[in-house]
Short mmCIF file of C-alpha atoms and ligand atoms in Angstrom, two decimals:
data_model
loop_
_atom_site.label_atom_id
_atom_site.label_comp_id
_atom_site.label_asym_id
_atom_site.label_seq_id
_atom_site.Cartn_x
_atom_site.Cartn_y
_atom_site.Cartn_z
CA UNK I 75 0.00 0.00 0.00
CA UNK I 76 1.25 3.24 -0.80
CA UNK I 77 2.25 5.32 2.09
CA UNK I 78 1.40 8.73 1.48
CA UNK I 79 -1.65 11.39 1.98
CA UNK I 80 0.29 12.40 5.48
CA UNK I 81 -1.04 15.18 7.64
CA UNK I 82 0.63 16.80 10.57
CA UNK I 83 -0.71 13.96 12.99
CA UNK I 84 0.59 11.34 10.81
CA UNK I 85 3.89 12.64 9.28
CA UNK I 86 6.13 12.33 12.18
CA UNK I 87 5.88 8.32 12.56
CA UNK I 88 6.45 8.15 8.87
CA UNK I 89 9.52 10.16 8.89
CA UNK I 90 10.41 8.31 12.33
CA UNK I 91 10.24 5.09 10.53
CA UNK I 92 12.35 6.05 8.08
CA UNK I 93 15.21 6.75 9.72
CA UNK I 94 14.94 4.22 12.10
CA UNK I 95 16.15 2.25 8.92
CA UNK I 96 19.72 3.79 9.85
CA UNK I 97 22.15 0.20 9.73
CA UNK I 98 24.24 1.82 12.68
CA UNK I 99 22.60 1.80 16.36
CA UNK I 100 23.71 5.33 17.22
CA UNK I 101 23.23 6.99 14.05
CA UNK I 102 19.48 5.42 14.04
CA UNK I 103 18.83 6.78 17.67
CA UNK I 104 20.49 10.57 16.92
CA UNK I 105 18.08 11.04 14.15
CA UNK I 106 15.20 9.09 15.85
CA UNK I 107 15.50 12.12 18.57
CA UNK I 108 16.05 14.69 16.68
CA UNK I 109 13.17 14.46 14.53
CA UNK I 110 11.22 13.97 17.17
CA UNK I 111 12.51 16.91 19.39
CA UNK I 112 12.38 18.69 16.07
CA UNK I 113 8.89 18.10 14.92
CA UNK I 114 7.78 18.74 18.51
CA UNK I 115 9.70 22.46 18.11
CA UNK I 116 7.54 23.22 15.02
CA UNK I 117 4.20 21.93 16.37
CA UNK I 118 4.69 24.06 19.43
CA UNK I 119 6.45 27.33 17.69
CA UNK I 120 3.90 26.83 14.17
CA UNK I 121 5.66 29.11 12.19
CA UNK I 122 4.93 30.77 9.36
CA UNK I 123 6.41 30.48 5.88
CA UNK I 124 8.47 33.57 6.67
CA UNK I 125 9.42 32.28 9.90
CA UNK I 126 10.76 29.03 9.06
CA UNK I 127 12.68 30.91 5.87
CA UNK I 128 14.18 33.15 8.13
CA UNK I 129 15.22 30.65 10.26
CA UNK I 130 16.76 28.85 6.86
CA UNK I 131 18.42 32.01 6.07
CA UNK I 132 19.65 32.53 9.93
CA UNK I 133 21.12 28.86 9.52
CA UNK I 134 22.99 29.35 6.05
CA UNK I 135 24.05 33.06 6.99
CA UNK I 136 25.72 31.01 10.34
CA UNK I 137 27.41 28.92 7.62
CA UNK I 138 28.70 31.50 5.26
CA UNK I 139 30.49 33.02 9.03
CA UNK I 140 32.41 30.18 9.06
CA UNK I 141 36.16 29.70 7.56
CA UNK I 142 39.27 28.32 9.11
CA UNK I 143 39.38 31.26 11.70
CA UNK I 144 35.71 31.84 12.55
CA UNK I 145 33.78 28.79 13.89
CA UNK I 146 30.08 30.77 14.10
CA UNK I 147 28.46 27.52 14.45
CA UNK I 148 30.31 26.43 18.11
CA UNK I 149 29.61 30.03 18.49
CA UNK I 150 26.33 29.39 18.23
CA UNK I 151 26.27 26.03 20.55
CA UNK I 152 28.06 28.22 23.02
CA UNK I 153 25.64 31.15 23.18
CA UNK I 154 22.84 28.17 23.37
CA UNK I 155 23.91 26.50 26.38
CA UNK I 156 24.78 23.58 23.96
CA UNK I 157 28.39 23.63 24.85
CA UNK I 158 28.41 23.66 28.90
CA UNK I 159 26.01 20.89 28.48
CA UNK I 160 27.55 18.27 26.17
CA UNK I 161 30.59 19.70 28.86
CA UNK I 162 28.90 18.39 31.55
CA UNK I 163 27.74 15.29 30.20
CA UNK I 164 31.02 14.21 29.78
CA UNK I 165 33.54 15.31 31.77
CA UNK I 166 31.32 16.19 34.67
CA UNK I 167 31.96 16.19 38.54
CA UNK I 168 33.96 13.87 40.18
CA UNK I 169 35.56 14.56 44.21
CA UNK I 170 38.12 17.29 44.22
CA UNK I 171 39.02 17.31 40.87
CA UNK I 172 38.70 20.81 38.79
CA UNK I 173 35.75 21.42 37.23
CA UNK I 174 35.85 21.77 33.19
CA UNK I 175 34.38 24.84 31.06
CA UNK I 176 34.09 25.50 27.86
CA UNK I 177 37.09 25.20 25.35
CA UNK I 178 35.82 28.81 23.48
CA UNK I 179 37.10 29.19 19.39
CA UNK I 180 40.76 30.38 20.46
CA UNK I 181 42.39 27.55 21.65
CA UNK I 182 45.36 27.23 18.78
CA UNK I 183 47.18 23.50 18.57
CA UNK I 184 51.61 23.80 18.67
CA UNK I 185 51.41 27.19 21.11
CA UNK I 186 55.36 27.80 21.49
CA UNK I 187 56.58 25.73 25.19
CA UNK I 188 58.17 27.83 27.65
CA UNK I 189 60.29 27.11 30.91
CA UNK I 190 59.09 27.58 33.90
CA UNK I 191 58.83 31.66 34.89
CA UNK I 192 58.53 32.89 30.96
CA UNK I 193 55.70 35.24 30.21
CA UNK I 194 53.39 34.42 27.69
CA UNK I 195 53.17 38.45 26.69
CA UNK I 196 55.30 39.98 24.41
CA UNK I 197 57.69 42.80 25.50
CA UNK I 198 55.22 45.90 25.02
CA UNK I 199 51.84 43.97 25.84
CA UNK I 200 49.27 46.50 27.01
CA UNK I 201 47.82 45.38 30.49
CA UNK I 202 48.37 44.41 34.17
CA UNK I 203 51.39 42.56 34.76
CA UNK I 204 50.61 39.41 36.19
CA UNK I 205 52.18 36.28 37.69
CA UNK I 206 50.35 32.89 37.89
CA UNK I 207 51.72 29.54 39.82
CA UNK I 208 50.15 26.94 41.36
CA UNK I 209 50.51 22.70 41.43
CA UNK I 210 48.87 20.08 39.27
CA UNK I 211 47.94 17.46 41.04
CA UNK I 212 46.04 14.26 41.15
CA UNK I 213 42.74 12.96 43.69
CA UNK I 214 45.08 11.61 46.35
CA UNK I 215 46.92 14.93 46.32
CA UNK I 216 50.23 13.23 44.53
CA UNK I 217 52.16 15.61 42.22
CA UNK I 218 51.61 14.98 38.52
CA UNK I 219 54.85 15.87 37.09
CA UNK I 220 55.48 16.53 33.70
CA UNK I 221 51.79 17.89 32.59
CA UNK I 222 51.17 19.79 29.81
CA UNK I 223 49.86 23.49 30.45
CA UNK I 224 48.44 25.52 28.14
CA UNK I 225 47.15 28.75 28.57
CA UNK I 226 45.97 31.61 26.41
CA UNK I 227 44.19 34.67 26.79
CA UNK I 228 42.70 37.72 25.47
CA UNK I 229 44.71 41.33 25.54
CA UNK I 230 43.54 44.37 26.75
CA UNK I 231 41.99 45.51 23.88
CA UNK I 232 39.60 42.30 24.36
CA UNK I 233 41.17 40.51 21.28
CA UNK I 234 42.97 37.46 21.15
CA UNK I 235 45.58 37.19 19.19
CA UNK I 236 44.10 34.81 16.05
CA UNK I 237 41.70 37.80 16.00
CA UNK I 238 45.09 40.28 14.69
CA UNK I 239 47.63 40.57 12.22
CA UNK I 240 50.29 40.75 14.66
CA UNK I 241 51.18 36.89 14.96
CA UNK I 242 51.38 34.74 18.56
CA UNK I 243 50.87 36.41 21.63
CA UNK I 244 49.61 35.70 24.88
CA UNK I 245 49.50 31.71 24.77
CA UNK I 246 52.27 29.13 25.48
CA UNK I 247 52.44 25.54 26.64
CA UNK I 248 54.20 25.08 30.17
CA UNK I 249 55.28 21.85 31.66
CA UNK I 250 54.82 20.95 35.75
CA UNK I 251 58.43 20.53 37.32
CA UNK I 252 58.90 17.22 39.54
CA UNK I 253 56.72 19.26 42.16
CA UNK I 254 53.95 19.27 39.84
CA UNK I 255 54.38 22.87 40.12
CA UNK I 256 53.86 25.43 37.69
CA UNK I 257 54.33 29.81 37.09
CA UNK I 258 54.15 32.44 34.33
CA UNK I 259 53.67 36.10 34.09
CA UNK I 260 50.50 36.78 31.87
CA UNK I 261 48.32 40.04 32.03
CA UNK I 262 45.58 40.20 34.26
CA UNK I 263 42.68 38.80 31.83
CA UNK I 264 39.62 41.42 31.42
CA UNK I 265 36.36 40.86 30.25
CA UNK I 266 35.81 40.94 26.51
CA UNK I 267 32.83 40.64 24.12
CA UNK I 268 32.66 37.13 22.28
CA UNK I 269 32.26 38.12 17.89
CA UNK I 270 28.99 39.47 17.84
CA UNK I 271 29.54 41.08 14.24
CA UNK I 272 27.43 38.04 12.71
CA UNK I 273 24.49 36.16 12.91
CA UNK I 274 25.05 35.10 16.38
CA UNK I 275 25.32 38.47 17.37
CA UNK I 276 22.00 39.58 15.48
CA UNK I 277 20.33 36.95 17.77
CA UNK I 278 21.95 37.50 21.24
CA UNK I 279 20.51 41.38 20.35
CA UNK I 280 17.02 40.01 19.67
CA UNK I 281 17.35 38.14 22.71
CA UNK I 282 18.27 40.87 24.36
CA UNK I 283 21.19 39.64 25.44
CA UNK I 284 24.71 40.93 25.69
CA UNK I 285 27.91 39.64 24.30
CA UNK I 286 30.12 39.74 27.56
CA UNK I 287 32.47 36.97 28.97
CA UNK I 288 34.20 37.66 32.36
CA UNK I 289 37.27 37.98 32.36
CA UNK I 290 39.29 35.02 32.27
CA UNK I 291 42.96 32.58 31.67
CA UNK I 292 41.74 29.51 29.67
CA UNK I 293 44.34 26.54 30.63
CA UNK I 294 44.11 22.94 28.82
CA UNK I 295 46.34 20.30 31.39
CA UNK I 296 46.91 16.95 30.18
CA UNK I 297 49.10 14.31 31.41
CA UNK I 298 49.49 10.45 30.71
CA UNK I 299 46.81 8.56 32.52
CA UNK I 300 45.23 11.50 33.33
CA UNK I 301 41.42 13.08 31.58
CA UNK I 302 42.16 16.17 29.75
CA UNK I 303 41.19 19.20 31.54
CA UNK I 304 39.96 22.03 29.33
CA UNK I 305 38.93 25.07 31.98
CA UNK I 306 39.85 28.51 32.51
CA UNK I 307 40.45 30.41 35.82
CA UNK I 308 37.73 33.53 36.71
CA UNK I 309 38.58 36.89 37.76
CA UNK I 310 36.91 37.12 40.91
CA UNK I 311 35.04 40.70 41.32
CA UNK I 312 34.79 40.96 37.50
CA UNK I 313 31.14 42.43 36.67
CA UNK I 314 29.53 39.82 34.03
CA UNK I 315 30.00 36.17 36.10
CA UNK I 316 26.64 35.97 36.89
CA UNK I 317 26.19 36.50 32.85
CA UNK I 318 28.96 35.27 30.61
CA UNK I 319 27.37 35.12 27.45
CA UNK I 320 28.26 31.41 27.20
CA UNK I 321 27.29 29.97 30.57
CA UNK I 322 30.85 28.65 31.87
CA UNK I 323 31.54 30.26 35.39
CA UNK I 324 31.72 27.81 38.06
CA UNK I 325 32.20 29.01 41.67
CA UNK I 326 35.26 26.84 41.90
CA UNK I 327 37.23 28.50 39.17
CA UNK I 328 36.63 32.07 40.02
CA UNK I 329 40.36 32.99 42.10
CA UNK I 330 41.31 36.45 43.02
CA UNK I 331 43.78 38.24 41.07
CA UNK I 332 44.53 41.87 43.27
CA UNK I 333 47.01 40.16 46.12
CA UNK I 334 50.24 42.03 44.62
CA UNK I 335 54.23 40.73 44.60
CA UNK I 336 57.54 42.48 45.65
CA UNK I 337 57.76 43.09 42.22
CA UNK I 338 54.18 45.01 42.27
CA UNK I 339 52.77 42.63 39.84
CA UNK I 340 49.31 41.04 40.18
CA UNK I 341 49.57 37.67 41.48
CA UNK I 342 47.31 34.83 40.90
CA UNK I 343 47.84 31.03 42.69
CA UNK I 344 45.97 27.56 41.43
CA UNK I 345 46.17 24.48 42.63
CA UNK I 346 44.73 22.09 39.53
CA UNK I 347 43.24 18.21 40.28
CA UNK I 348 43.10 16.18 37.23
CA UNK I 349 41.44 13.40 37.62
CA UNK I 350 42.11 9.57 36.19
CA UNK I 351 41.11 8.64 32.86
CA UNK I 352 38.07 6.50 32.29
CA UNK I 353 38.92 2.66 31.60
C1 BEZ Q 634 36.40 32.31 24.85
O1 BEZ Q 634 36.44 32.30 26.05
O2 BEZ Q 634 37.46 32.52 24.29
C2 BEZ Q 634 35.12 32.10 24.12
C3 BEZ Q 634 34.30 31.07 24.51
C4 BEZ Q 634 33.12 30.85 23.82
C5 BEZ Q 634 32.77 31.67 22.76
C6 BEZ Q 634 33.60 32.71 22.39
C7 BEZ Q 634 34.77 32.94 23.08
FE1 FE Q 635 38.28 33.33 26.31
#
């Protein structure tokens, strides 16, 4: 019998069916929910013709955003919510170890390594002076020597560097000593707006949201045996943590920055817990 003649009670089992022909398991339950979370959006929302062709072009103008160094889509999934959750689905909570936030578009792969003590700001960097340290360590408190650290921020201006002409500045890769310990000098971070010059900035407007993240030092630590930790440090006091455009303060992660050093440099300290990587 030929299976057509649907109407909006009928079409969503049909189109269920369909892909629940999908030979892989996950791939058959992905689509499965999505048209059915899907569907359910439209049934509730009933747009109109013009509605659901803006929403085409909203979708294909998020596309066009994109190229090697603009990702407007995780841009998107970050101004969503989308990102801290599939963040907390996997890496989640466990004990003592550090929480996880979002990664963000910045993070660049091969960041020059640095001993212990270098600055990750170029001679001339606008901004507070700042010196980090702190220990990596695992859930029984032993010192995980040897991690990898890397940290990158945004300058003054609110930029980070991939967003100049200028070429690296203000990320490097760090390695714990035998301690597990770590420093740097870095610029006190400042709060800075995430690219709102596209379609996800014509939305957080209509949402009437602002673009704002607190200010903040994104680290990714990663040792042998160890899950990667992808999470940035908070500047306590700053003014948007209880609205970072992307949803990623934690309480846990938000560490003054004003105590000051003999050498009158802002100092922050860190202690990071990794914990073990799932069997
Ligand atoms: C960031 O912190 O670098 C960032 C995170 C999410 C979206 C945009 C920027
Ligand atoms: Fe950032």
């Amino acid at each position: 019998m030929a299976i057509r003649n649907f109407n909006e009670k009928t079409l969503t089992a049909e189109v269920l069916k369909r892909v629940g022909k999908a030979p892989d398991k996950r791939t058959r339950q992905i689509m499965q929910s999505l048209v059915k979370h899907l569907h359910a959006f439209v049934r509730e929302v009933r747009p109109t013709q013009e509605e659901w062709f803006q929403g085409i072009q909203f979708l294909t103008a998020t596309g066009h955003m994109c190229d090697e160094k603009r990702q407007e889509f995780i841009l998107m999934s970050d101004t969503l919510g989308v990102s801290m959750l599939v963040d907390f689905i996997n890496y989640g909570k466990a004990g003592k170890a550090t929480e996880s936030t979002v990664l963000g578009p910045f993070f660049v792969e091969g960041a020059p390594e640095l001993p212990l003590g270098a600055s990750i700001a170029k001679p001339g960097t606008p901004g507070e002076p700042c010196a980090v340290s702190g220990t990596v360590k695992d859930l029984k408190g032993k010192p995980v020597a040897g991690a990898t650290i890397d940290v990158w921020e945004g300058g003054a201006d609110g930029l980070y560097d991939v967003q100049k002409p200028d070429g690296t500045n203000l990320r490097a890769r760090f390695r714990s000593d035998a301690a597990g310990r770590f420093r740097f000098n870095c610029i006190t971070p400042v709060s800075y707006p995430v690219p709102h010059d596209g379609p996800v900035g014509k939305m957080l407007v209509a949402c009437g949201r602002h673009p704002m993240r607190p200010g903040h030092l994104h680290f990714i630590i990663e040792a042998p045996g160890y899950e990667k930790l992808v999470t940035h440090l908070f500047v306590k006091g700053d003014k948007y943590l209880d609205s970072d455009a992307v949803f990623g303060v934690k309480d846990s992660l938000i560490v003054s920055f004003r105590k000051k050093n003999a050498a009158g440099e802002a100092t922050c300290a860190y202690d990071f817990v990794l914990k073990p990587k799932k069997k």
